[in-house]
Amino acid sequence: MSKRHSSGRQATTGLPNPQNSPAQQYKFSSDELDNLVDSFIDLIIDDFIEKYRSGQLDIAELKRKEVSMLSK
């Protein structure tokens, strides 16, 4: 049996049905996963370029972070 939480999640008792498990909703082929990762990386790079060109990017802060990461 299941009951609904105030957050909208369902609490279940007993073993879940494998076909209804959340992991089943997110099965991707290798190519689909590659495309998702590529799209995500493109978004990050585009955002970085946009911030750099508009002057919103703090270059000094990035350099400090780079130095601190290299010294670890």
CSV table of N, CA and C in Angstrom, one decimal, residues 8-51:
chain,number,residue,atom,x,y,z
A,8,GLY,N,4.3,15.4,-2.1
A,8,GLY,CA,3.9,14.8,-3.3
A,8,GLY,C,4.6,13.4,-3.6
A,9,ARG,N,5.6,13.1,-2.8
A,9,ARG,CA,6.2,11.8,-2.9
A,9,ARG,C,5.3,10.7,-2.4
A,10,GLN,N,5.5,9.5,-2.9
A,10,GLN,CA,4.7,8.4,-2.3
A,10,GLN,C,5.6,7.5,-1.4
A,11,ALA,N,5.1,7.2,-0.3
A,11,ALA,CA,5.7,6.2,0.6
A,11,ALA,C,5.1,4.9,0.3
A,12,THR,N,5.9,3.9,0.2
A,12,THR,CA,5.4,2.5,-0.1
A,12,THR,C,5.8,1.6,1.0
A,13,THR,N,5.0,0.6,1.2
A,13,THR,CA,5.4,-0.5,2.1
A,13,THR,C,5.6,-1.7,1.3
A,14,GLY,N,6.5,-2.5,1.7
A,14,GLY,CA,6.8,-3.7,0.9
A,14,GLY,C,7.7,-3.5,-0.2
A,15,LEU,N,7.9,-4.5,-1.1
A,15,LEU,CA,8.9,-4.3,-2.2
A,15,LEU,C,8.2,-3.5,-3.3
A,16,PRO,N,9.0,-2.6,-3.9
A,16,PRO,CA,8.4,-1.8,-5.0
A,16,PRO,C,8.4,-2.6,-6.3
A,17,ASN,N,7.5,-2.3,-7.1
A,17,ASN,CA,7.4,-2.9,-8.4
A,17,ASN,C,8.5,-2.4,-9.3
A,18,PRO,N,9.4,-3.3,-9.8
A,18,PRO,CA,10.6,-2.8,-10.6
A,18,PRO,C,10.2,-2.0,-11.8
A,19,GLN,N,9.1,-2.3,-12.4
A,19,GLN,CA,8.7,-1.5,-13.6
A,19,GLN,C,8.2,-0.1,-13.2
A,20,ASN,N,7.9,0.1,-12.0
A,20,ASN,CA,7.4,1.5,-11.6
A,20,ASN,C,8.5,2.2,-10.8
A,21,SER,N,9.7,1.7,-10.7
A,21,SER,CA,10.7,2.3,-9.9
A,21,SER,C,11.2,3.5,-10.6
A,22,PRO,N,11.7,4.6,-9.9
A,22,PRO,CA,12.2,5.8,-10.5
A,22,PRO,C,13.3,5.6,-11.5
A,23,ALA,N,14.2,4.6,-11.2
A,23,ALA,CA,15.3,4.3,-12.1
A,23,ALA,C,14.8,3.9,-13.5
A,24,GLN,N,13.7,3.2,-13.6
A,24,GLN,CA,13.2,2.8,-14.9
A,24,GLN,C,12.8,4.0,-15.8
A,25,GLN,N,12.5,5.1,-15.2
A,25,GLN,CA,12.1,6.3,-16.0
A,25,GLN,C,13.2,6.9,-16.7
A,26,TYR,N,14.4,6.6,-16.2
A,26,TYR,CA,15.6,7.4,-16.7
A,26,TYR,C,16.6,6.5,-17.4
A,27,LYS,N,16.2,5.5,-18.1
A,27,LYS,CA,17.1,4.6,-18.9
A,27,LYS,C,17.4,5.3,-20.2
A,28,PHE,N,18.7,5.5,-20.5
A,28,PHE,CA,19.2,6.1,-21.7
A,28,PHE,C,20.1,5.2,-22.4
A,29,SER,N,20.2,5.3,-23.7
A,29,SER,CA,21.2,4.5,-24.4
A,29,SER,C,22.5,5.3,-24.3
A,30,SER,N,23.6,4.7,-24.6
A,30,SER,CA,24.9,5.3,-24.5
A,30,SER,C,24.9,6.6,-25.4
A,31,ASP,N,24.4,6.5,-26.6
A,31,ASP,CA,24.4,7.7,-27.5
A,31,ASP,C,23.5,8.8,-26.9
A,32,GLU,N,22.4,8.5,-26.3
A,32,GLU,CA,21.5,9.5,-25.7
A,32,GLU,C,22.3,10.2,-24.5
A,33,LEU,N,22.9,9.4,-23.7
A,33,LEU,CA,23.7,9.9,-22.6
A,33,LEU,C,24.8,10.8,-23.1
A,34,ASP,N,25.5,10.4,-24.1
A,34,ASP,CA,26.6,11.2,-24.7
A,34,ASP,C,26.0,12.5,-25.2
A,35,ASN,N,24.9,12.5,-25.8
A,35,ASN,CA,24.3,13.7,-26.3
A,35,ASN,C,23.9,14.7,-25.1
A,36,LEU,N,23.3,14.1,-24.1
A,36,LEU,CA,22.9,14.9,-22.9
A,36,LEU,C,24.1,15.5,-22.3
A,37,VAL,N,25.2,14.8,-22.1
A,37,VAL,CA,26.4,15.3,-21.5
A,37,VAL,C,27.0,16.4,-22.4
A,38,ASP,N,27.1,16.2,-23.7
A,38,ASP,CA,27.6,17.2,-24.7
A,38,ASP,C,26.7,18.5,-24.6
A,39,SER,N,25.4,18.3,-24.5
A,39,SER,CA,24.5,19.5,-24.4
A,39,SER,C,24.8,20.3,-23.1
A,40,PHE,N,25.0,19.5,-22.1
A,40,PHE,CA,25.2,20.1,-20.8
A,40,PHE,C,26.5,20.9,-20.8
A,41,ILE,N,27.6,20.3,-21.3
A,41,ILE,CA,28.9,21.0,-21.4
A,41,ILE,C,28.8,22.2,-22.3
A,42,ASP,N,28.0,22.1,-23.4
A,42,ASP,CA,27.8,23.3,-24.3
A,42,ASP,C,27.2,24.4,-23.6
A,43,LEU,N,26.2,24.1,-22.7
A,43,LEU,CA,25.5,25.1,-21.9
A,43,LEU,C,26.4,25.8,-21.0
A,44,ILE,N,27.3,25.0,-20.3
A,44,ILE,CA,28.2,25.6,-19.4
A,44,ILE,C,29.2,26.5,-20.1
A,45,ILE,N,29.7,26.1,-21.2
A,45,ILE,CA,30.7,26.8,-22.0
A,45,ILE,C,30.0,28.1,-22.5
A,46,ASP,N,28.8,28.0,-23.1
A,46,ASP,CA,28.1,29.2,-23.6
A,46,ASP,C,27.9,30.2,-22.5
A,47,ASP,N,27.5,29.7,-21.3
A,47,ASP,CA,27.3,30.6,-20.1
A,47,ASP,C,28.6,31.3,-19.7
A,48,PHE,N,29.7,30.5,-19.7
A,48,PHE,CA,31.0,31.1,-19.4
A,48,PHE,C,31.4,32.2,-20.4
A,49,ILE,N,31.2,31.9,-21.7
A,49,ILE,CA,31.6,32.9,-22.7
A,49,ILE,C,30.7,34.2,-22.6
A,50,GLU,N,29.4,34.0,-22.3
A,50,GLU,CA,28.5,35.1,-22.2
A,50,GLU,C,28.9,36.0,-21.0
A,51,LYS,N,29.2,35.4,-19.9
A,51,LYS,CA,29.6,36.1,-18.7
A,51,LYS,C,31.0,36.8,-18.9
